[in-house]
Tab-separated table of C-alpha atoms in Angstrom:
chain	number	residue	atom	x	y	z
A	1	UNK	CA	-42.806	114.229	232.323
A	2	UNK	CA	-44.210	110.827	231.509
A	3	UNK	CA	-41.410	109.262	229.483
A	4	UNK	CA	-37.686	108.893	230.022
A	5	UNK	CA	-37.362	109.888	226.400
A	6	UNK	CA	-37.869	113.448	227.606
A	7	UNK	CA	-36.310	113.139	231.026
A	8	UNK	CA	-33.537	115.566	231.995
A	9	UNK	CA	-31.094	112.669	232.403
A	10	UNK	CA	-31.802	111.561	228.825
A	11	UNK	CA	-31.256	115.096	227.565
A	12	UNK	CA	-28.009	115.307	229.482
A	13	UNK	CA	-26.580	111.934	228.404
A	14	UNK	CA	-27.474	112.809	224.839
A	15	UNK	CA	-24.611	115.334	224.985
A	16	UNK	CA	-22.275	112.350	225.196
A	17	UNK	CA	-23.990	109.473	223.371
A	18	UNK	CA	-26.560	109.501	220.572
A	19	UNK	CA	-29.088	107.235	222.255
A	20	UNK	CA	-30.798	104.451	220.300
A	21	UNK	CA	-34.427	103.332	220.816
A	22	UNK	CA	-33.183	100.344	222.844
A	23	UNK	CA	-31.026	102.558	225.045
A	24	UNK	CA	-33.910	104.966	225.611
A	25	UNK	CA	-36.070	102.033	226.725
A	26	UNK	CA	-33.406	100.917	229.214
A	27	UNK	CA	-33.132	104.483	230.581
A	28	UNK	CA	-36.922	104.588	230.907
A	29	UNK	CA	-36.861	101.486	233.094
A	30	UNK	CA	-34.328	103.176	235.407
A	31	UNK	CA	-36.994	105.851	236.048
A	32	UNK	CA	-39.664	103.374	237.270
A	33	UNK	CA	-39.481	103.764	241.069
A	34	UNK	CA	-40.736	107.349	241.407
A	35	UNK	CA	-40.421	109.091	244.740
A	36	UNK	CA	-41.254	112.554	246.092
A	37	UNK	CA	-39.340	114.378	248.816
A	38	UNK	CA	-40.262	117.583	250.581
A	39	UNK	CA	-38.016	120.614	250.899
A	40	UNK	CA	-35.809	120.997	253.952
A	41	UNK	CA	-35.583	117.384	255.105
A	42	UNK	CA	-32.353	115.443	254.518
A	43	UNK	CA	-32.827	112.487	252.131
A	44	UNK	CA	-29.494	110.987	253.101
A	45	UNK	CA	-27.328	111.751	256.119
A	46	UNK	CA	-23.543	111.972	256.139
A	47	UNK	CA	-22.197	108.634	257.418
A	48	UNK	CA	-25.382	106.753	256.531
A	49	UNK	CA	-24.965	103.455	254.723
A	50	UNK	CA	-27.192	101.146	252.645
A	51	UNK	CA	-29.209	103.970	251.112
A	52	UNK	CA	-30.354	104.098	247.488
A	53	UNK	CA	-29.211	106.325	244.644
A	54	UNK	CA	-31.659	108.589	242.805
A	55	UNK	CA	-32.059	110.257	239.467
A	56	UNK	CA	-33.411	113.745	240.048
A	57	UNK	CA	-36.200	114.581	237.614
A	58	UNK	CA	-37.623	117.813	239.079
A	59	UNK	CA	-36.363	120.282	241.697
A	60	UNK	CA	-33.032	121.233	243.257
A	61	UNK	CA	-31.006	119.488	245.948
A	62	UNK	CA	-27.956	120.591	247.906
A	63	UNK	CA	-25.197	118.151	248.931
A	64	UNK	CA	-23.176	119.316	251.905
A	65	UNK	CA	-20.793	118.301	254.595
A	66	UNK	CA	-21.132	119.356	258.226
A	67	UNK	CA	-17.771	120.432	259.668
A	68	UNK	CA	-16.575	119.537	263.160
A	69	UNK	CA	-17.262	123.159	264.198
A	70	UNK	CA	-20.912	122.867	263.094
A	71	UNK	CA	-20.640	124.981	259.955
A	72	UNK	CA	-21.986	123.680	256.642
A	73	UNK	CA	-19.875	123.405	253.462
A	74	UNK	CA	-22.051	122.944	250.425
A	75	UNK	CA	-20.160	120.698	248.004
A	76	UNK	CA	-22.528	121.069	245.082
A	77	UNK	CA	-26.131	121.393	243.942
A	78	UNK	CA	-27.975	118.731	241.979
A	79	UNK	CA	-30.369	119.825	239.255
A	80	UNK	CA	-32.745	117.714	237.106
A	81	UNK	CA	-30.874	115.009	235.220
A	82	UNK	CA	-28.258	114.570	237.938
A	83	UNK	CA	-27.648	111.472	240.026
A	84	UNK	CA	-28.016	111.793	243.775
A	85	UNK	CA	-25.932	109.558	245.956
A	86	UNK	CA	-24.550	107.330	243.190
A	87	UNK	CA	-21.115	107.749	244.776
A	88	UNK	CA	-22.568	106.943	248.198
A	89	UNK	CA	-24.073	103.681	246.997
A	90	UNK	CA	-20.901	102.586	245.279
A	91	UNK	CA	-18.681	103.588	248.211
A	92	UNK	CA	-21.221	102.162	250.704
A	93	UNK	CA	-21.003	105.049	253.164
A	94	UNK	CA	-22.252	108.521	252.240
A	95	UNK	CA	-19.509	111.109	252.670
A	96	UNK	CA	-22.092	113.909	252.650
A	97	UNK	CA	-25.786	114.748	253.225
A	98	UNK	CA	-28.509	115.597	250.696
A	99	UNK	CA	-31.240	118.134	251.325
A	100	UNK	CA	-33.971	119.078	248.812
A	101	UNK	CA	-34.091	122.873	248.437
A	102	UNK	CA	-37.621	122.691	247.029
A	103	UNK	CA	-40.061	119.772	246.807
A	104	UNK	CA	-38.504	117.293	244.375
A	105	UNK	CA	-39.264	114.252	242.269
A	106	UNK	CA	-36.695	111.513	241.842
A	107	UNK	CA	-36.438	107.933	240.671
A	108	UNK	CA	-34.858	105.435	243.058
A	109	UNK	CA	-32.079	103.340	241.489
A	110	UNK	CA	-30.625	100.195	243.043
A	111	UNK	CA	-27.143	98.881	242.240
A	112	UNK	CA	-28.881	95.820	240.726
A	113	UNK	CA	-30.901	98.138	238.400
A	114	UNK	CA	-27.652	99.694	237.208
A	115	UNK	CA	-26.022	96.301	236.631
A	116	UNK	CA	-29.071	95.124	234.644
A	117	UNK	CA	-29.041	98.343	232.543
A	118	UNK	CA	-25.285	98.061	231.861
A	119	UNK	CA	-25.705	94.417	230.792
A	120	UNK	CA	-28.288	95.508	228.197
A	121	UNK	CA	-26.385	98.480	226.874
A	122	UNK	CA	-22.689	99.039	227.608
A	123	UNK	CA	-22.889	102.449	225.920
A	124	UNK	CA	-25.155	103.539	228.796
A	125	UNK	CA	-22.425	102.509	231.245
A	126	UNK	CA	-19.952	104.668	229.350
A	127	UNK	CA	-22.439	107.546	229.313
A	128	UNK	CA	-22.919	107.348	233.078
A	129	UNK	CA	-19.122	107.149	233.508
A	130	UNK	CA	-19.013	110.360	231.456
A	131	UNK	CA	-21.580	112.035	233.773
A	132	UNK	CA	-19.594	111.028	236.876
A	133	UNK	CA	-16.332	112.218	235.270
A	134	UNK	CA	-18.001	115.559	234.496
A	135	UNK	CA	-19.061	115.868	238.125
A	136	UNK	CA	-15.464	115.183	239.142
A	137	UNK	CA	-14.169	117.796	236.696
A	138	UNK	CA	-16.473	120.332	238.392
A	139	UNK	CA	-15.111	119.504	241.861
A	140	UNK	CA	-11.519	119.779	240.555
A	141	UNK	CA	-12.383	123.153	239.014
A	142	UNK	CA	-13.811	124.306	242.377
A	143	UNK	CA	-10.733	122.990	244.230
A	144	UNK	CA	-8.300	124.825	241.965
A	145	UNK	CA	-10.443	127.967	241.962
A	146	UNK	CA	-11.000	128.205	245.685
A	147	UNK	CA	-7.686	129.832	246.532
A	148	UNK	CA	-7.256	131.649	243.264
A	149	UNK	CA	-10.511	133.506	242.533
A	150	UNK	CA	-11.647	136.525	244.544
A	151	UNK	CA	-15.260	136.737	245.781
A	152	UNK	CA	-16.508	138.510	242.653
A	153	UNK	CA	-14.948	136.025	240.229
A	154	UNK	CA	-16.025	133.089	242.382
A	155	UNK	CA	-19.695	134.192	242.282
A	156	UNK	CA	-19.499	134.905	238.541
A	157	UNK	CA	-17.957	131.480	237.848
A	158	UNK	CA	-20.553	129.739	239.982
A	159	UNK	CA	-23.494	131.419	238.199
A	160	UNK	CA	-21.981	130.699	234.760
A	161	UNK	CA	-21.397	127.017	235.569
A	162	UNK	CA	-24.913	126.663	236.886
A	163	UNK	CA	-26.343	128.361	233.788
A	164	UNK	CA	-24.428	126.008	231.479
A	165	UNK	CA	-25.570	122.927	233.419
A	166	UNK	CA	-29.213	124.109	233.350
A	167	UNK	CA	-29.061	124.944	229.631
A	168	UNK	CA	-27.971	121.336	228.934
A	169	UNK	CA	-31.280	120.062	230.363
A	170	UNK	CA	-33.381	122.770	228.779
A	171	UNK	CA	-33.863	124.881	231.904
A	172	UNK	CA	-31.889	127.983	231.040
A	173	UNK	CA	-29.872	129.862	228.463
A	174	UNK	CA	-27.023	132.365	228.221
A	175	UNK	CA	-29.626	135.009	229.077
A	176	UNK	CA	-30.603	133.552	232.441
A	177	UNK	CA	-32.404	130.905	234.474
A	178	UNK	CA	-34.774	130.378	237.410
A	179	UNK	CA	-32.860	129.743	240.654
A	180	UNK	CA	-34.341	128.812	244.044
A	181	UNK	CA	-31.070	129.338	245.956
A	182	UNK	CA	-30.968	131.788	248.889
A	183	UNK	CA	-28.073	133.987	249.944
A	184	UNK	CA	-27.322	131.420	252.652
A	185	UNK	CA	-26.872	128.664	250.043
A	186	UNK	CA	-24.531	130.932	248.067
A	187	UNK	CA	-22.610	131.825	251.244
A	188	UNK	CA	-22.077	128.183	252.283
A	189	UNK	CA	-21.039	127.280	248.736
A	190	UNK	CA	-18.566	130.082	248.132
A	191	UNK	CA	-17.155	130.396	251.637
A	192	UNK	CA	-18.537	133.916	252.134
A	193	UNK	CA	-20.848	135.486	254.706
A	194	UNK	CA	-24.439	136.215	253.682
A	195	UNK	CA	-23.692	139.969	253.955
A	196	UNK	CA	-20.691	139.540	251.668
A	197	UNK	CA	-22.869	137.593	249.168
A	198	UNK	CA	-25.287	140.510	248.992
A	199	UNK	CA	-22.441	142.974	248.424
A	200	UNK	CA	-20.947	140.861	245.669
A	201	UNK	CA	-24.290	140.450	243.914
A	202	UNK	CA	-24.840	144.213	244.083
A	203	UNK	CA	-21.416	144.829	242.546
A	204	UNK	CA	-22.106	142.400	239.698
A	205	UNK	CA	-25.436	144.149	239.071
A	206	UNK	CA	-23.894	147.622	239.171
A	207	UNK	CA	-21.245	146.539	236.679
A	208	UNK	CA	-24.112	145.632	234.338
A	209	UNK	CA	-23.123	141.933	234.235
A	210	UNK	CA	-25.824	139.927	236.004
A	211	UNK	CA	-28.848	140.380	238.307
A	212	UNK	CA	-30.050	137.738	240.775
A	213	UNK	CA	-33.443	138.821	242.131
A	214	UNK	CA	-36.785	137.175	243.017
A	215	UNK	CA	-35.643	133.653	242.143
A	216	UNK	CA	-34.308	134.530	238.734
A	217	UNK	CA	-30.795	135.090	237.389
A	218	UNK	CA	-30.696	137.531	234.458
A	219	UNK	CA	-27.426	137.706	232.555
A	220	UNK	CA	-26.974	141.174	230.986
A	221	UNK	CA	-23.462	140.660	229.564
A	222	UNK	CA	-22.415	137.048	229.111
A	223	UNK	CA	-19.035	137.817	227.572
A	224	UNK	CA	-18.160	140.359	230.271
A	225	UNK	CA	-19.178	137.922	233.024
A	226	UNK	CA	-17.165	135.065	231.470
A	227	UNK	CA	-14.117	137.349	231.207
A	228	UNK	CA	-14.368	138.406	234.846
A	229	UNK	CA	-14.669	134.739	235.956
A	230	UNK	CA	-12.068	133.396	233.470
A	231	UNK	CA	-14.827	130.869	232.641
A	232	UNK	CA	-13.892	128.257	230.031
A	233	UNK	CA	-16.781	125.732	229.769
A	234	UNK	CA	-14.617	123.014	228.097
A	235	UNK	CA	-14.642	120.949	231.307
A	236	UNK	CA	-18.441	120.709	231.069
A	237	UNK	CA	-18.112	119.044	227.637
A	238	UNK	CA	-21.400	120.084	226.065
A	239	UNK	CA	-20.386	120.201	222.447
A	240	UNK	CA	-22.432	117.275	221.144
A	241	UNK	CA	-22.193	113.447	221.248
A	242	UNK	CA	-18.791	111.732	221.193
A	243	UNK	CA	-20.387	108.312	220.654
A	244	UNK	CA	-22.657	108.401	217.593
B	1	UNK	CA	4.077	91.716	235.957
B	2	UNK	CA	3.058	89.399	233.139
B	3	UNK	CA	-0.631	88.896	233.860
B	4	UNK	CA	-3.491	91.277	234.609
B	5	UNK	CA	-4.467	88.791	237.284
B	6	UNK	CA	-1.738	90.339	239.408
B	7	UNK	CA	-1.907	93.876	238.048
B	8	UNK	CA	-2.440	96.734	240.541
B	9	UNK	CA	-5.739	97.654	238.843
B	10	UNK	CA	-7.014	94.113	239.391
B	11	UNK	CA	-5.963	94.246	243.028
B	12	UNK	CA	-7.713	97.600	243.443
B	13	UNK	CA	-10.995	96.613	241.708
B	14	UNK	CA	-11.083	93.450	243.812
B	15	UNK	CA	-11.883	95.734	246.765
B	16	UNK	CA	-15.207	96.404	245.022
B	17	UNK	CA	-16.045	93.325	243.004
B	18	UNK	CA	-15.019	89.689	243.435
B	19	UNK	CA	-13.680	89.143	239.912
B	20	UNK	CA	-14.520	85.954	238.000
B	21	UNK	CA	-12.129	84.191	235.612
B	22	UNK	CA	-13.970	85.737	232.652
B	23	UNK	CA	-13.724	89.212	234.140
B	24	UNK	CA	-9.997	88.734	234.821
B	25	UNK	CA	-9.503	87.763	231.178
B	26	UNK	CA	-11.301	90.953	230.027
B	27	UNK	CA	-9.148	93.069	232.339
B	28	UNK	CA	-6.041	91.352	230.968
B	29	UNK	CA	-6.974	92.376	227.439
B	30	UNK	CA	-7.257	96.010	228.625
B	31	UNK	CA	-3.536	95.786	229.518
B	32	UNK	CA	-2.379	94.764	226.045
B	33	UNK	CA	-0.995	98.016	224.629
B	34	UNK	CA	1.992	98.503	226.906
B	35	UNK	CA	3.830	101.836	226.856
B	36	UNK	CA	6.784	103.324	228.763
B	37	UNK	CA	7.234	107.010	229.575
B	38	UNK	CA	10.264	108.751	231.054
B	39	UNK	CA	10.195	110.951	234.120
B	40	UNK	CA	9.770	114.683	233.780
B	41	UNK	CA	8.075	114.862	230.381
B	42	UNK	CA	4.327	115.606	230.193
B	43	UNK	CA	2.320	112.702	228.766
B	44	UNK	CA	-0.718	114.871	228.245
B	45	UNK	CA	-0.980	118.678	228.195
B	46	UNK	CA	-3.778	120.726	229.682
B	47	UNK	CA	-6.154	121.668	226.826
B	48	UNK	CA	-4.975	118.778	224.595
B	49	UNK	CA	-7.675	116.734	222.937
B	50	UNK	CA	-7.911	113.312	221.293
B	51	UNK	CA	-5.361	111.662	223.613
B	52	UNK	CA	-5.677	108.154	225.018
B	53	UNK	CA	-6.356	107.001	228.561
B	54	UNK	CA	-3.892	104.788	230.406
B	55	UNK	CA	-3.852	102.255	233.220
B	56	UNK	CA	-0.753	102.880	235.308
B	57	UNK	CA	1.040	99.618	236.146
B	58	UNK	CA	4.364	100.865	237.560
B	59	UNK	CA	5.587	104.272	238.785
B	60	UNK	CA	4.062	107.532	239.982
B	61	UNK	CA	2.475	110.369	237.967
B	62	UNK	CA	1.368	113.839	239.029
B	63	UNK	CA	-1.689	115.522	237.521
B	64	UNK	CA	-1.622	119.296	237.766
B	65	UNK	CA	-3.062	122.540	236.488
B	66	UNK	CA	-0.982	125.545	235.530
B	67	UNK	CA	-2.510	128.759	236.834
B	68	UNK	CA	-2.724	132.000	234.930
B	69	UNK	CA	0.092	133.368	237.106
B	70	UNK	CA	2.406	130.461	236.139
B	71	UNK	CA	2.211	128.576	239.430
B	72	UNK	CA	1.406	124.867	239.488
B	73	UNK	CA	-1.455	123.356	241.478
B	74	UNK	CA	-1.042	119.612	241.801
B	75	UNK	CA	-4.553	118.095	241.755
B	76	UNK	CA	-3.535	114.535	242.610
B	77	UNK	CA	-0.953	111.793	242.167
B	78	UNK	CA	-1.619	108.551	240.309
B	79	UNK	CA	-0.129	105.345	241.639
B	80	UNK	CA	-0.140	101.814	240.152
B	81	UNK	CA	-3.694	100.638	239.512
B	82	UNK	CA	-5.004	104.136	238.741
B	83	UNK	CA	-6.415	105.344	235.474
B	84	UNK	CA	-4.652	108.303	233.846
B	85	UNK	CA	-6.726	110.599	231.696
B	86	UNK	CA	-9.912	108.566	231.652
B	87	UNK	CA	-11.808	111.757	232.460
B	88	UNK	CA	-9.919	113.590	229.682
B	89	UNK	CA	-10.898	110.994	227.084
B	90	UNK	CA	-14.555	111.046	228.116
B	91	UNK	CA	-14.713	114.844	228.309
B	92	UNK	CA	-12.654	115.148	225.089
B	93	UNK	CA	-10.419	117.984	226.365
B	94	UNK	CA	-7.929	117.425	229.168
B	95	UNK	CA	-8.525	119.868	232.014
B	96	UNK	CA	-5.075	119.188	233.404
B	97	UNK	CA	-1.569	117.883	232.540
B	98	UNK	CA	0.116	114.597	233.474
B	99	UNK	CA	3.802	114.262	234.269
B	100	UNK	CA	5.563	111.040	235.248
B	101	UNK	CA	7.540	111.581	238.485
B	102	UNK	CA	9.692	108.519	237.807
B	103	UNK	CA	9.942	106.324	234.693
B	104	UNK	CA	6.589	104.597	234.351
B	105	UNK	CA	4.840	101.715	232.607
B	106	UNK	CA	1.241	102.039	231.510
B	107	UNK	CA	-1.263	100.330	229.239
B	108	UNK	CA	-3.010	102.495	226.645
B	109	UNK	CA	-6.803	102.176	226.638
B	110	UNK	CA	-9.085	103.468	223.876
B	111	UNK	CA	-12.746	104.324	224.380
B	112	UNK	CA	-13.561	101.419	222.029
B	113	UNK	CA	-11.572	99.049	224.313
B	114	UNK	CA	-13.646	100.178	227.270
B	115	UNK	CA	-16.922	99.717	225.365
B	116	UNK	CA	-15.888	96.219	224.328
B	117	UNK	CA	-14.937	95.328	227.869
B	118	UNK	CA	-18.192	96.701	229.272
B	119	UNK	CA	-20.181	94.719	226.703
B	120	UNK	CA	-18.510	91.508	227.883
B	121	UNK	CA	-18.848	92.171	231.592
B	122	UNK	CA	-21.139	94.898	232.977
B	123	UNK	CA	-19.757	94.240	236.476
B	124	UNK	CA	-16.452	95.629	235.236
B	125	UNK	CA	-18.239	98.835	234.183
B	126	UNK	CA	-19.662	99.120	237.693
B	127	UNK	CA	-16.202	98.475	239.170
B	128	UNK	CA	-14.649	101.251	237.057
B	129	UNK	CA	-17.558	103.545	238.005
B	130	UNK	CA	-16.634	102.724	241.608
B	131	UNK	CA	-12.965	103.647	240.989
B	132	UNK	CA	-13.942	106.972	239.379
B	133	UNK	CA	-16.391	107.689	242.238
B	134	UNK	CA	-13.610	107.003	244.727
B	135	UNK	CA	-11.365	109.490	242.915
B	136	UNK	CA	-14.161	112.045	243.105
B	137	UNK	CA	-14.605	111.384	246.852
B	138	UNK	CA	-10.912	112.173	247.322
B	139	UNK	CA	-11.200	115.478	245.478
B	140	UNK	CA	-14.288	116.400	247.551
B	141	UNK	CA	-12.356	115.525	250.710
B	142	UNK	CA	-9.485	117.797	249.553
B	143	UNK	CA	-11.948	120.591	248.703
B	144	UNK	CA	-13.628	120.491	252.072
B	145	UNK	CA	-10.285	120.111	253.891
B	146	UNK	CA	-8.458	122.926	252.110
B	147	UNK	CA	-9.864	125.777	254.173
B	148	UNK	CA	-10.336	123.786	257.368
B	149	UNK	CA	-7.096	121.926	258.094
B	150	UNK	CA	-3.932	123.679	259.196
B	151	UNK	CA	-0.611	122.838	257.527
B	152	UNK	CA	0.254	120.065	259.975
B	153	UNK	CA	-3.146	118.297	259.693
B	154	UNK	CA	-3.091	118.775	255.892
B	155	UNK	CA	0.276	117.020	255.560
B	156	UNK	CA	-0.782	114.263	257.963
B	157	UNK	CA	-4.032	113.674	256.073
B	158	UNK	CA	-2.211	113.599	252.748
B	159	UNK	CA	0.340	111.008	253.941
B	160	UNK	CA	-2.394	108.827	255.480
B	161	UNK	CA	-4.518	108.890	252.343
B	162	UNK	CA	-1.511	108.008	250.208
B	163	UNK	CA	-0.597	105.147	252.537
B	164	UNK	CA	-4.118	103.710	252.388
B	165	UNK	CA	-4.184	103.919	248.575
B	166	UNK	CA	-0.785	102.230	248.318
B	167	UNK	CA	-1.755	99.524	250.786
B	168	UNK	CA	-4.748	98.635	248.612
B	169	UNK	CA	-2.352	97.766	245.729
B	170	UNK	CA	0.163	95.990	247.959
B	171	UNK	CA	2.738	98.801	248.019
B	172	UNK	CA	2.591	99.914	251.638
B	173	UNK	CA	1.125	99.335	255.087
B	174	UNK	CA	0.166	101.274	258.192
B	175	UNK	CA	3.883	101.240	259.027
B	176	UNK	CA	5.010	103.083	255.904
B	177	UNK	CA	5.709	103.148	252.186
B	178	UNK	CA	8.277	104.141	249.563
B	179	UNK	CA	7.555	107.588	248.142
B	180	UNK	CA	9.385	109.374	245.292
B	181	UNK	CA	7.780	112.777	245.924
B	182	UNK	CA	9.991	115.818	246.578
B	183	UNK	CA	9.321	118.750	248.898
B	184	UNK	CA	8.271	120.684	245.769
B	185	UNK	CA	5.591	118.135	244.926
B	186	UNK	CA	4.299	118.326	248.489
B	187	UNK	CA	4.354	122.116	248.397
B	188	UNK	CA	2.364	122.357	245.148
B	189	UNK	CA	-0.121	119.815	246.444
B	190	UNK	CA	-0.761	121.328	249.837
B	191	UNK	CA	-0.474	125.011	248.941
B	192	UNK	CA	2.625	125.519	251.111
B	193	UNK	CA	6.130	126.796	250.356
B	194	UNK	CA	8.959	124.239	250.180
B	195	UNK	CA	10.446	125.786	253.358
B	196	UNK	CA	7.125	125.392	255.130
B	197	UNK	CA	6.910	121.753	253.969
B	198	UNK	CA	10.288	121.044	255.589
B	199	UNK	CA	9.220	122.695	258.818
B	200	UNK	CA	5.942	120.718	258.934
B	201	UNK	CA	7.741	117.430	258.256
B	202	UNK	CA	10.227	118.212	261.052
B	203	UNK	CA	7.381	118.936	263.468
B	204	UNK	CA	5.637	115.648	262.630
B	205	UNK	CA	8.931	113.823	263.148
B	206	UNK	CA	9.646	115.579	266.446
B	207	UNK	CA	6.138	114.670	267.695
B	208	UNK	CA	7.094	111.027	267.062
B	209	UNK	CA	4.317	110.559	264.451
B	210	UNK	CA	5.933	110.074	261.047
B	211	UNK	CA	9.301	110.464	259.299
B	212	UNK	CA	9.671	111.194	255.572
B	213	UNK	CA	13.331	110.745	254.608
B	214	UNK	CA	15.379	109.297	251.695
B	215	UNK	CA	12.320	108.347	249.663
B	216	UNK	CA	10.547	106.501	252.437
B	217	UNK	CA	7.671	107.386	254.755
B	218	UNK	CA	7.875	105.673	258.149
B	219	UNK	CA	4.788	105.889	260.332
B	220	UNK	CA	5.747	105.720	264.020
B	221	UNK	CA	2.318	106.292	265.513
B	222	UNK	CA	-0.612	105.570	263.136
B	223	UNK	CA	-3.352	106.342	265.691
B	224	UNK	CA	-1.724	109.606	266.745
B	225	UNK	CA	-1.308	110.674	263.145
B	226	UNK	CA	-4.902	109.786	262.283
B	227	UNK	CA	-6.157	111.715	265.293
B	228	UNK	CA	-4.156	114.824	264.344
B	229	UNK	CA	-5.475	114.655	260.754
B	230	UNK	CA	-9.053	113.675	261.735
B	231	UNK	CA	-8.553	110.959	259.140
B	232	UNK	CA	-11.569	108.688	258.569
B	233	UNK	CA	-10.785	106.341	255.667
B	234	UNK	CA	-14.466	105.444	254.988
B	235	UNK	CA	-14.435	107.502	251.784
B	236	UNK	CA	-11.713	105.253	250.369
B	237	UNK	CA	-14.041	102.218	250.755
B	238	UNK	CA	-11.468	99.481	251.202
B	239	UNK	CA	-13.448	97.104	253.381
B	240	UNK	CA	-13.880	94.250	250.890
B	241	UNK	CA	-16.031	93.536	247.855
B	242	UNK	CA	-19.622	94.862	247.663
B	243	UNK	CA	-20.387	92.715	244.593
B	244	UNK	CA	-19.648	89.062	245.337
């Protein structure tokens, strides 16, 4: 990846706004400060202030909160094209921690970079507002689903959402995607035990819907899986640019 | 309210950005299309597309999702200074419904209005990104709290968050605030029955912490209430402007 023109963020924002040459150039400048981070070490700690935001260009990151009782609640995963810590920068104190799941590459973005980019192209500001709104829609969907979906539907919904997000940045399709998450990540995301995660994955496989094995998710029956999960991807808004 | 200079949205955004005269003028223009809506009738239906966004200037609104089993999950309440349906406009399909709880006044905002405003002042785009990020931080806080807090702590946390939000727009203080919500609103927000809501409110009153009666919340012991709820308002970021 040598140009923002082909960066995952560019691919993602293109779902909302048909980017002009000038807008692509501004996006490219946002990718200038390249950084690498190794797996397993927090980039940002809960409660930390004055950190930077990042645009993730390669790898996966988990964002989580540590509870008072020491357990970990994973709030979400970031995939290429996602912002890391944008909310933390704007709100000054990070309400959660970030940990790379694999070695990652990211571009550091300062608030002043964002202001400069918005001054040059207000459509970019609207596009980033769209991306943040989409993130919020996902959290709302998780909030409403948490008490309503059983373990099987919760896992199915999670895998389908992840597949849709990855497809938008060219890293997956309705047939499947590579996935570095362990059973422990899935457990702390879905509020299940690791043993329960394994049982649920076995049930989904035995129903002929989906197999998650050796770092790859293979979807055997997309329609069946979507029906089980009551998955309606409208909230992910991936139907093509609103702003031409 | 005749000028955006004193509008609740202006007061709220001032917590993030010290607004210039030029920025105040742009905000004022966003308030031009004034609308009124009566209590009890949905402004926007779940699944509806092509609706407008609104800036709420007076009154309270609930945003909710109807579940497949017919029950209502209230996602959040909007108070003066909040956007209504900004996410729905950007994502094209509303993932929830809006219902005014009392008669309300709001200004209609089109995507083109926002683009024009951002072109004139990029700091306003950043301020609105801040407001949306703050909304997302609240939903994340609810998501993480939902399985962790018991009914008493959940109610206490909800009332404290609401009080902080209202204080930011000059409609409340640590001592209390007017509140038009019924026990049914509280029940559908906190996942409790109306009977359980009454019992929880009685317990909080008997502990000498807070009284909710006749449309008014009176906080008797702010520190005690905050301790019970483990309420840390950092995620609401109300400590004064980041952008001078």
